[in-house]
Short mmCIF file of C-alpha atoms in Angstrom, two decimals:
data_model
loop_
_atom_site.label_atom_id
_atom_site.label_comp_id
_atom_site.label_asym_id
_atom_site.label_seq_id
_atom_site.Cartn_x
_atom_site.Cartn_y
_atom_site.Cartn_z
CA UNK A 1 -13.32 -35.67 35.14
CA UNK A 2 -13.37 -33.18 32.11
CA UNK A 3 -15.49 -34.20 29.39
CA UNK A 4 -15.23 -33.14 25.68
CA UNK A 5 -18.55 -31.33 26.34
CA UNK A 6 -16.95 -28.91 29.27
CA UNK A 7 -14.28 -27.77 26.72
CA UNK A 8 -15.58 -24.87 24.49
CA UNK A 9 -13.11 -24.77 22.00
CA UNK A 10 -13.71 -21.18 20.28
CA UNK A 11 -12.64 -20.06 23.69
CA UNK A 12 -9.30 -22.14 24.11
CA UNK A 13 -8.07 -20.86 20.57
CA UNK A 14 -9.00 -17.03 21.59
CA UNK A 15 -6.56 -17.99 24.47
CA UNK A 16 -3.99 -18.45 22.03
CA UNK A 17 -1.05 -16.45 21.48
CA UNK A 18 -1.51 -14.05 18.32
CA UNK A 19 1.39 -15.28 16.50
CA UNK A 20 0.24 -18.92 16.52
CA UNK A 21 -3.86 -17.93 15.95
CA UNK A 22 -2.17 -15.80 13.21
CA UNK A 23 1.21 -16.46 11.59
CA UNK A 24 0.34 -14.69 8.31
CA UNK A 25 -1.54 -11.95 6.82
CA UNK A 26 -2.81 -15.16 4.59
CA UNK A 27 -4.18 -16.75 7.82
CA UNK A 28 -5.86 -13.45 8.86
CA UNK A 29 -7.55 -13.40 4.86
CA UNK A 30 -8.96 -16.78 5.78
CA UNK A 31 -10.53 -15.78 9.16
CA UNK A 32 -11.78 -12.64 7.89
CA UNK A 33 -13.72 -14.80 5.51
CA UNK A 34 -15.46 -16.98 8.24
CA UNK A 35 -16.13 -13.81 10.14
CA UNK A 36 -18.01 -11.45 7.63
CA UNK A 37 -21.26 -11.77 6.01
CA UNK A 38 -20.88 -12.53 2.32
CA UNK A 39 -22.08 -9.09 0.99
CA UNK A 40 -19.13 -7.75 3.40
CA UNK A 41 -16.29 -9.81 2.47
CA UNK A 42 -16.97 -10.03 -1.30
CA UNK A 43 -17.15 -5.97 -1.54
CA UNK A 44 -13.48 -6.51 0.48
CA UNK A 45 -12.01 -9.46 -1.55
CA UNK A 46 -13.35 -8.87 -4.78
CA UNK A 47 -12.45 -6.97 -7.77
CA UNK A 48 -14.39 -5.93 -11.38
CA UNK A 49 -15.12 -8.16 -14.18
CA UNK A 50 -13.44 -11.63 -14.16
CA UNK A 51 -11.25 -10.44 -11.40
CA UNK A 52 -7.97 -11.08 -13.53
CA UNK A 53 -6.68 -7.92 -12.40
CA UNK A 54 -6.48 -8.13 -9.19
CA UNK A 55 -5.29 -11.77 -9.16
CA UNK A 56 -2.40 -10.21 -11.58
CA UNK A 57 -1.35 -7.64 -8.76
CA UNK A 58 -0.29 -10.43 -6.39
CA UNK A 59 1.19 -12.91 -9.25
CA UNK A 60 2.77 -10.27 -10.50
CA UNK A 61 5.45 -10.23 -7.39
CA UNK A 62 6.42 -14.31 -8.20
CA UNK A 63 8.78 -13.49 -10.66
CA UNK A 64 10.80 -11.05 -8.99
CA UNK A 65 14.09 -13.05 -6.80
CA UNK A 66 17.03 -12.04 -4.98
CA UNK A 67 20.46 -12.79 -5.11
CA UNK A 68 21.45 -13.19 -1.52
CA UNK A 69 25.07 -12.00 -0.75
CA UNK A 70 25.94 -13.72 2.86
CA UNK A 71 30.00 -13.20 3.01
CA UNK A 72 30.19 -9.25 3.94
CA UNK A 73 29.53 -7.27 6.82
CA UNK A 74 26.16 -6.65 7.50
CA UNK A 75 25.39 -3.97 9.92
CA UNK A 76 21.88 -3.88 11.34
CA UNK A 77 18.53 -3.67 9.61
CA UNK A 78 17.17 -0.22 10.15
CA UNK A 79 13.20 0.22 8.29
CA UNK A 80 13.26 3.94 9.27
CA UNK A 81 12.28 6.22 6.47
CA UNK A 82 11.72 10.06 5.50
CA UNK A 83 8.83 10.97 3.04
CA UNK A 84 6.93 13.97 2.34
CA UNK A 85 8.62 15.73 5.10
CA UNK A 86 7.38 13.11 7.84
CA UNK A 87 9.59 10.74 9.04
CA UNK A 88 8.47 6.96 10.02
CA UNK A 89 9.27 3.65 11.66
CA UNK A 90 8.91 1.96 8.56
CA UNK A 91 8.50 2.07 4.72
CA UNK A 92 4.75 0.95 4.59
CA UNK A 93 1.43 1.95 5.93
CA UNK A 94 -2.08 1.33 5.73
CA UNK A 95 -3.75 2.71 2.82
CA UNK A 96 -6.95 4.58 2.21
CA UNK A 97 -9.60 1.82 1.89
CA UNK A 98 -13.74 3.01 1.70
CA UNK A 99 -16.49 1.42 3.66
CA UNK A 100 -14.54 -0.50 6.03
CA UNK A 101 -17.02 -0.16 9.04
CA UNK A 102 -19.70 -2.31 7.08
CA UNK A 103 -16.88 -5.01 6.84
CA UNK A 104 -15.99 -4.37 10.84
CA UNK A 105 -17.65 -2.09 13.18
CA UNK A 106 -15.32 0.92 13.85
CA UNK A 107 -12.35 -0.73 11.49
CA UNK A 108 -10.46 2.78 10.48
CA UNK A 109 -10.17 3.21 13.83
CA UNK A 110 -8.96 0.29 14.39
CA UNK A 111 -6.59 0.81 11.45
CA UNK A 112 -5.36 4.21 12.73
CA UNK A 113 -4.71 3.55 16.11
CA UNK A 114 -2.25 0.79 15.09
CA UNK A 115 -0.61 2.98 12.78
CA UNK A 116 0.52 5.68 15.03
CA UNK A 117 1.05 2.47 17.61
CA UNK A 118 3.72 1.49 15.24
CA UNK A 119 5.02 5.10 14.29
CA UNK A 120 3.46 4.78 10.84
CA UNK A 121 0.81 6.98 9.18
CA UNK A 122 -2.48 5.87 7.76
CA UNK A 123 -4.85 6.68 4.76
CA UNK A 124 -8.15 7.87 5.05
CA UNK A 125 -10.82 7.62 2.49
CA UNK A 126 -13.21 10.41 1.62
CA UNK A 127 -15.97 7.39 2.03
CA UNK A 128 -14.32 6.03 5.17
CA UNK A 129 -16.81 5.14 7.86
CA UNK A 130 -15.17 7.38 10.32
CA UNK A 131 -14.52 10.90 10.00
CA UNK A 132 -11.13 12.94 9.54
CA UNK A 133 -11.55 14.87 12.89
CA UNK A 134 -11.17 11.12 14.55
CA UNK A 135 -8.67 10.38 12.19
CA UNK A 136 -6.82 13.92 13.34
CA UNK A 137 -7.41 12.96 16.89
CA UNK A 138 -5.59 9.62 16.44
CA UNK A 139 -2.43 10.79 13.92
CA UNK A 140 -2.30 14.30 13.69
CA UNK A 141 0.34 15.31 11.23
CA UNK A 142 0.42 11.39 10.49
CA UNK A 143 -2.87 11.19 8.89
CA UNK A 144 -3.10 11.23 5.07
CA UNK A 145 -6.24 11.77 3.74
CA UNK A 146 -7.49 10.67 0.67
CA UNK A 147 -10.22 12.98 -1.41
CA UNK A 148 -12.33 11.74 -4.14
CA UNK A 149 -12.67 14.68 -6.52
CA UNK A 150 -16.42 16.20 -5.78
CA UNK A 151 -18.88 18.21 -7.68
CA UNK A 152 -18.86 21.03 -5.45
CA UNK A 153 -16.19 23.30 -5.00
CA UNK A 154 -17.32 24.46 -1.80
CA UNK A 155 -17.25 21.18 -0.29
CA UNK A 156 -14.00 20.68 -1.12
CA UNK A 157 -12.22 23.77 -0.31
CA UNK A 158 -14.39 22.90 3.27
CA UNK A 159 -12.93 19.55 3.81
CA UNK A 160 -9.22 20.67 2.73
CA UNK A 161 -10.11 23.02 5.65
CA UNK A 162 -11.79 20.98 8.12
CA UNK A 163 -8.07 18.85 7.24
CA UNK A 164 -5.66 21.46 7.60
CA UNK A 165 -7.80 22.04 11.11
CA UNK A 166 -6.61 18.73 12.09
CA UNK A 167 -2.78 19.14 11.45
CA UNK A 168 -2.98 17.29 8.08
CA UNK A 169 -0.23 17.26 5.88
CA UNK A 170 -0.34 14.83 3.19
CA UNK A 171 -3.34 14.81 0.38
CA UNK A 172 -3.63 11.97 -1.66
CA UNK A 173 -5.75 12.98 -4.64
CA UNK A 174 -7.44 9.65 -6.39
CA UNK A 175 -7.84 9.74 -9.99
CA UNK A 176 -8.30 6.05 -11.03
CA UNK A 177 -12.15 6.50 -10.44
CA UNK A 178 -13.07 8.56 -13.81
CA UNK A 179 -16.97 6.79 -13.50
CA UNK A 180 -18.96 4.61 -11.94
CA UNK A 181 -18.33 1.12 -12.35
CA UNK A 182 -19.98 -1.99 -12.25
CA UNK A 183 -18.80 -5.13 -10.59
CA UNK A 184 -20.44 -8.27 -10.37
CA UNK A 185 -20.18 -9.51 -6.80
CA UNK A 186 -21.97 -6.36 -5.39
CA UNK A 187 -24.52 -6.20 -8.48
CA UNK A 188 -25.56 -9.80 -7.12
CA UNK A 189 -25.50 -9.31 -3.69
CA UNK A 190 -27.54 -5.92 -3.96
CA UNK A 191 -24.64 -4.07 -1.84
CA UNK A 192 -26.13 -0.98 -0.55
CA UNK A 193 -25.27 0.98 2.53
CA UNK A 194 -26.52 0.24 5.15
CA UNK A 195 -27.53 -2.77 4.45
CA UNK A 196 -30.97 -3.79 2.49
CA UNK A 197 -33.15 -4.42 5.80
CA UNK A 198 -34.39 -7.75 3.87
CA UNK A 199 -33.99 -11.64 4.84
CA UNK A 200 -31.36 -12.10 2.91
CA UNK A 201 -29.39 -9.65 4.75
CA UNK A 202 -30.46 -10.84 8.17
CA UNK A 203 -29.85 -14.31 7.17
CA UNK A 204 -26.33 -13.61 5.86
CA UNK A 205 -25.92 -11.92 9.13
CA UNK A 206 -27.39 -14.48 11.32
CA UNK A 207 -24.42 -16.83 9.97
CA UNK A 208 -21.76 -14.50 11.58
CA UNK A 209 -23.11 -13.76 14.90
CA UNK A 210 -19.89 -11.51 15.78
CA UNK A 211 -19.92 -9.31 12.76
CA UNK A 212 -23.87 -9.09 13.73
CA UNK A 213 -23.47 -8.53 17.47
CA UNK A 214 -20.82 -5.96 17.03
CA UNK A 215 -23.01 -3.95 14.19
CA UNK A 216 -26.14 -4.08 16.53
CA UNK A 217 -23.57 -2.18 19.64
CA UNK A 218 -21.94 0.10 16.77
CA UNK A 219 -24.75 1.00 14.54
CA UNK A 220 -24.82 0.65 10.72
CA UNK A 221 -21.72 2.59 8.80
CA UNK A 222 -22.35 5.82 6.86
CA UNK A 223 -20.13 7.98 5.57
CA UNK A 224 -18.75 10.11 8.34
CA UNK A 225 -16.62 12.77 6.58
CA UNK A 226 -18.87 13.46 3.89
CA UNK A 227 -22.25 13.22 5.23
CA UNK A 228 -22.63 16.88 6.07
CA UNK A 229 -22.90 17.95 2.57
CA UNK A 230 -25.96 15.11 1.69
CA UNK A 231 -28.90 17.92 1.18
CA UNK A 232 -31.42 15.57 0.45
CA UNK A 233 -32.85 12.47 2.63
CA UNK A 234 -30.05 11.42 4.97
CA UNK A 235 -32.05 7.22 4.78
CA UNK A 236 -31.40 7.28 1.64
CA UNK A 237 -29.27 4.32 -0.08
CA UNK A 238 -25.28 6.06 0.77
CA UNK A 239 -24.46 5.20 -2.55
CA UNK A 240 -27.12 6.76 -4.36
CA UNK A 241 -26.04 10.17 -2.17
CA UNK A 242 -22.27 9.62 -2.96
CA UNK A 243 -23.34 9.53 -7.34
CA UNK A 244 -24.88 13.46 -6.20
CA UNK A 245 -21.89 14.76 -5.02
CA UNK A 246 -19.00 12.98 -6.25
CA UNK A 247 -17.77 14.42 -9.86
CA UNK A 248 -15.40 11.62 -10.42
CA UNK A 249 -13.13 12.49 -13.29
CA UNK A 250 -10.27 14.79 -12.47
CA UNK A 251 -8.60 16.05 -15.16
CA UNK A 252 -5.51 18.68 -15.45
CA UNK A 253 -7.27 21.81 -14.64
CA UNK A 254 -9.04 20.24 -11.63
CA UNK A 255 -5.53 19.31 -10.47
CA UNK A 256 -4.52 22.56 -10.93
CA UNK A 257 -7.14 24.01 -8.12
CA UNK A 258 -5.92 21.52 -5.78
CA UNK A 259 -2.46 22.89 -5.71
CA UNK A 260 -3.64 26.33 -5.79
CA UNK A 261 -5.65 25.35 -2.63
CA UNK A 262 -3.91 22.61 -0.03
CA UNK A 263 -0.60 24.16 1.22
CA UNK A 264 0.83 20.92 1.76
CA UNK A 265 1.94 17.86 0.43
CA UNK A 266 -0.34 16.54 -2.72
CA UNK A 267 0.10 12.96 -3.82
CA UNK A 268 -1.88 11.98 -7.00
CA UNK A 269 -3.11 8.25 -6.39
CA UNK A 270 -3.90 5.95 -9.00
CA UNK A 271 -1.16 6.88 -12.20
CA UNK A 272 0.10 4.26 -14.19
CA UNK A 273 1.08 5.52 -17.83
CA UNK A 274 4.23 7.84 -18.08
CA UNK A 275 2.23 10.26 -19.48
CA UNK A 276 0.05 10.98 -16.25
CA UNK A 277 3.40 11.13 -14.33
CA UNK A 278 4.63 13.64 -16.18
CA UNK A 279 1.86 15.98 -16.06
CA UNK A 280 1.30 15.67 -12.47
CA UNK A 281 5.15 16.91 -12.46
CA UNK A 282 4.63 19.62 -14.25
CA UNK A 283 1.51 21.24 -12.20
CA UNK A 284 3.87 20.41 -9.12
CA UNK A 285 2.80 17.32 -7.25
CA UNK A 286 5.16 16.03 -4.67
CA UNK A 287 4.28 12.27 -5.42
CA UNK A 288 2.65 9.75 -7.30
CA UNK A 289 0.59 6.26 -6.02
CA UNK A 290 1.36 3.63 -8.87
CA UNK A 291 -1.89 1.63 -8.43
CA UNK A 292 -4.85 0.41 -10.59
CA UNK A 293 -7.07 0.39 -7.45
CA UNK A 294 -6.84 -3.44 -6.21
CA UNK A 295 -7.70 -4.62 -9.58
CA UNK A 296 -11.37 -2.85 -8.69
CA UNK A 297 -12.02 -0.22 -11.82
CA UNK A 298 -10.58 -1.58 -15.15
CA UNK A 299 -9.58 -5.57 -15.08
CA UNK A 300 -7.23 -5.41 -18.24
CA UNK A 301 -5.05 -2.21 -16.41
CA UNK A 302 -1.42 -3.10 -15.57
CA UNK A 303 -0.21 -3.67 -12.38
CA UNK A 304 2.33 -1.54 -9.86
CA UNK A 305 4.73 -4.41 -10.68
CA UNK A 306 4.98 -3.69 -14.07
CA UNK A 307 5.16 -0.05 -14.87
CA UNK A 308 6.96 0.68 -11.49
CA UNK A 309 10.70 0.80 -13.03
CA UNK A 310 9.99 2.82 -15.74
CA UNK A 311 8.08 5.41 -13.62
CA UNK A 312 10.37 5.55 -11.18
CA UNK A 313 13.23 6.49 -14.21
CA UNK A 314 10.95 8.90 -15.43
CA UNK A 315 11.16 10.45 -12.21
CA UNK A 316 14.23 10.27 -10.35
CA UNK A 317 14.37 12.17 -7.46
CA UNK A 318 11.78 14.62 -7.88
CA UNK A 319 8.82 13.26 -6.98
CA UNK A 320 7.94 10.56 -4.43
CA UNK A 321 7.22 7.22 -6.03
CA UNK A 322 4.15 5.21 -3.72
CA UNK A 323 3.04 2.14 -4.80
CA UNK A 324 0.34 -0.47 -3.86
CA UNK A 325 -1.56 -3.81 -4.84
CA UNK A 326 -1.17 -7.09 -4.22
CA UNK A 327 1.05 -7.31 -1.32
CA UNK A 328 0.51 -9.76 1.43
CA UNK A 329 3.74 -10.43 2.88
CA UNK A 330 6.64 -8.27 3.97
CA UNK A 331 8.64 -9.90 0.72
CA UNK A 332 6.43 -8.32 -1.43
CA UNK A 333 6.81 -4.81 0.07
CA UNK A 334 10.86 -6.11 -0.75
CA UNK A 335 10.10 -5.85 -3.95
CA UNK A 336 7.91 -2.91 -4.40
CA UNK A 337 10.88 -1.07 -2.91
CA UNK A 338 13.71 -2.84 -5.11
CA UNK A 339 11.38 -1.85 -8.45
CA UNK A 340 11.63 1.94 -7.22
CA UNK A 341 8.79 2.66 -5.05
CA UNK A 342 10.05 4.82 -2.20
CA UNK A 343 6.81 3.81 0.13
CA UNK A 344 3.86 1.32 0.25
CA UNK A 345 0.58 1.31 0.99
CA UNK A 346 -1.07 -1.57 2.04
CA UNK A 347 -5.62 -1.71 1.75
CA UNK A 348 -6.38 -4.93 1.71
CA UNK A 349 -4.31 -6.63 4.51
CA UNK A 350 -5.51 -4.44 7.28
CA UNK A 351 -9.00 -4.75 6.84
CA UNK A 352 -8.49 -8.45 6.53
CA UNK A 353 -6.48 -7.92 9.97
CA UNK A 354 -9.22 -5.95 11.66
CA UNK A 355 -12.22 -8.39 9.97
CA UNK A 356 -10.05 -11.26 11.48
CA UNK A 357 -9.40 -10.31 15.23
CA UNK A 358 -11.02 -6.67 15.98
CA UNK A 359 -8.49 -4.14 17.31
CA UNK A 360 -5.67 -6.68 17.89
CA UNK A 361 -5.45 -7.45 14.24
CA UNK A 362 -3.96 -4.55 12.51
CA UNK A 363 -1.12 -4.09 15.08
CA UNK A 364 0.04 -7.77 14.51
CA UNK A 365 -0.13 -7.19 11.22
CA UNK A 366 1.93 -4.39 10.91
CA UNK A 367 4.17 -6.58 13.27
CA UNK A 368 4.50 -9.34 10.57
CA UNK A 369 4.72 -7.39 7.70
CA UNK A 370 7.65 -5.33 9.95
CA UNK A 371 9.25 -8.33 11.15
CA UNK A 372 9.24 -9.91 6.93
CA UNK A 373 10.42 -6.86 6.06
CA UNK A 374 13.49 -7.14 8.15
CA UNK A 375 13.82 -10.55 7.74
CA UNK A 376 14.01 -10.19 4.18
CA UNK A 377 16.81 -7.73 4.38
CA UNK A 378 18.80 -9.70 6.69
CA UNK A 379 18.37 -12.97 4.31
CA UNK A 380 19.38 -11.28 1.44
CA UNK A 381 22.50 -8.97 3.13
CA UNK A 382 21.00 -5.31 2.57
CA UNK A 383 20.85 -3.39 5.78
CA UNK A 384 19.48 -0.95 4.02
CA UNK A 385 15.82 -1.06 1.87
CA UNK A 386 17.06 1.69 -0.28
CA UNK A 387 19.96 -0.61 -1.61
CA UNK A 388 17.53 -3.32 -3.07
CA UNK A 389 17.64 -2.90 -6.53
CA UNK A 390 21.13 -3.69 -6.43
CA UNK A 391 20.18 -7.43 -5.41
CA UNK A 392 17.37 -8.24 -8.03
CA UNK A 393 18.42 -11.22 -9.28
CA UNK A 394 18.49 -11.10 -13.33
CA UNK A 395 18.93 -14.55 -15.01
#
């Protein structure tokens, strides 16, 4: 006779099938919040001041419809799409997001190898907690890599190199980080990396015996890429060595140098005013990444949603148009491409996918946001994700 106390539950719902553990990217944010320490999933979830910002970028999407057109042909959905030179399975991938291994152990990994899984590419921070040479290993060509404007010019000019080494292809310069900031969620929880070695720390750990266990077999994150150019005490607080040798503001000159120096494709991340487009068209960049950084540097910015359409006029064809924020479902990456945006980048959603279920959670979250995607398209009658403007619904 089977008792209630022979039946361990945790292990009959690991058992489950993905798709009914996890039927939504939403489902994966609310395990990803049982499963990380606070000081983890508050530096993932959170944004800067009251947080209006960044509860904006996914509101922002509620007002956008459809007009469904259901009596014409309809041939089948194909998500295939040609950017920067590269072409991919789909019109989304995983953004550059910093400091994922203190949320999960190993998460850009993760992150990566479910990208080129799915035939996508995949962001990679400067202060990512793995390096670009594994990042190179995984994508190749496929791996975009995201640099933080630094104080030294040597370092930079080395890691363009040590990326062009790799195959790299794409550079996605981020601008929307002028200074430091100062948000209130890490200020409280004393964020630091690694992690203060005090009892609040081990306590917050303590209540998430995964994140802990997996942290103890990994080791605590640092900052893989950039590390080698730290010339002072390597145990000293990460983000006290990222204030040496990060310069922060990039202005037009600075962009300059990077297109004198990477061969390839440079996208400038983080524009939002016309203004910035059009100067990062005239010193020749071959795209722009409408963002205000998840709502994380200035809480009163606008979002993607809003200054998309006129950007994307601005431009026409001769730039690519990237956008990101907000988007949890494969509807709202709909609607980033209807508004203009020729590609998405998704941060938030695949580190809640990794946080949630290790290495099985970013490829069934691509799979969602793919299978949305197409779902959408089918609902609505465009075959085609390039055709979407012409069914925003205008009352």
């Amino acid at each position: 006779m089977i008792t209630l106390s022979d039946i361990r539950f945790s292990e009959i719902f690991a058992q489950r099938p993905m798709d009914m553990r996890f039927p939504s990217i939403a489902a994966m944010e609310r395990a990803a919040q049982r499963r990380t320490p606070k000081f983890a999933w508050d530096y993932t979830s959170g944004g800067i001041g009251d947080e209006q910002g960044r509860a904006r970028n996914i509101s922002a999407f509620h007002d956008i419809r459809f007009m469904p057109q259901y009596l014409r042909e309809i041939p089948p959905v194909d998500l295939t799409t040609e950017i920067l030179g590269q072409t991919h399975a789909a019109p989304f991938a995983p953004g550059p997001v910093g400091l994922t291994g203190l949320m999960w152990p190993n998460a850009p990994l993760h992150i990566m190898r479910a990208a080129a899984s799915h035939g996508l590419p995949s962001g990679l921070s400067s202060v990512a907690t793995s390096s670009l040479e594994e990042g190179g290993e995984i994508l190749g060509r496929n791996l975009w890599f995201q640099l933080y404007p630094m104080k030294d010019e040597a370092a930079e000019q080395d890691i363009l190199k040590r990326f062009e080494a790799v195959g790299g292809e794409v550079l996605l310069v981020t601008v929307d980080v002028p200074g430091q900031t100062r948000r209130a969620r890490d200020v409280g929880n004393g964020l630091a990396v690694p992690p203060r070695q005090d009892w609040r720390t081990w306590a917050r750990g303590a209540m998430r015996p995964r994140w802990a266990v997996e942290t103890f077999f990994n080791g605590m994150p640092s900052f893989k890429t950039v590390e080698r150019y730290n010339a002072g005490d390597t145990a000293q607080n990460a983000f006290d060595f990222l204030k040496e040798i990060f310069y922060g503001h990039c202005d037009i000159e600075k962009l300059k140098k990077y297109r004198e120096w990477w061969p390839g494709k440079i996208v400038v991340k983080g524009l939002l005013s016309l203004e910035d487009v059009r100067t990062a068209m005239d010193v020749g960049i071959d795209g722009v990444i409408v963002s205000n950084h998840g709502g994380r540097q200035l809480d009163a910015a606008p979002t993607a949603v809003e200054v998309l359409p006129q950007i994307r006029q601005l431009v026409g064809g001769k730039m690519a148009v990237l956008a990101d924020g907000g988007v949890r479902t494969g509807l709202d990456i709909a609607k980033y491409l209807a508004l203009g945006a020729d590609f998405v980048l998704l941060g938030r959603p695949m580190v809640f996918a990794v946080c949630a279920a290790g290495p099985e959670g970013p490829p069934h979250a691509i799979e969602i946001l793919k299978q949305e995607l197409s779902t959408t398209l089918n609902q609505i009658g465009c075959p085609d994700y390039r055709d979407l403007a012409k069914f925003v619904f205008h009352p």
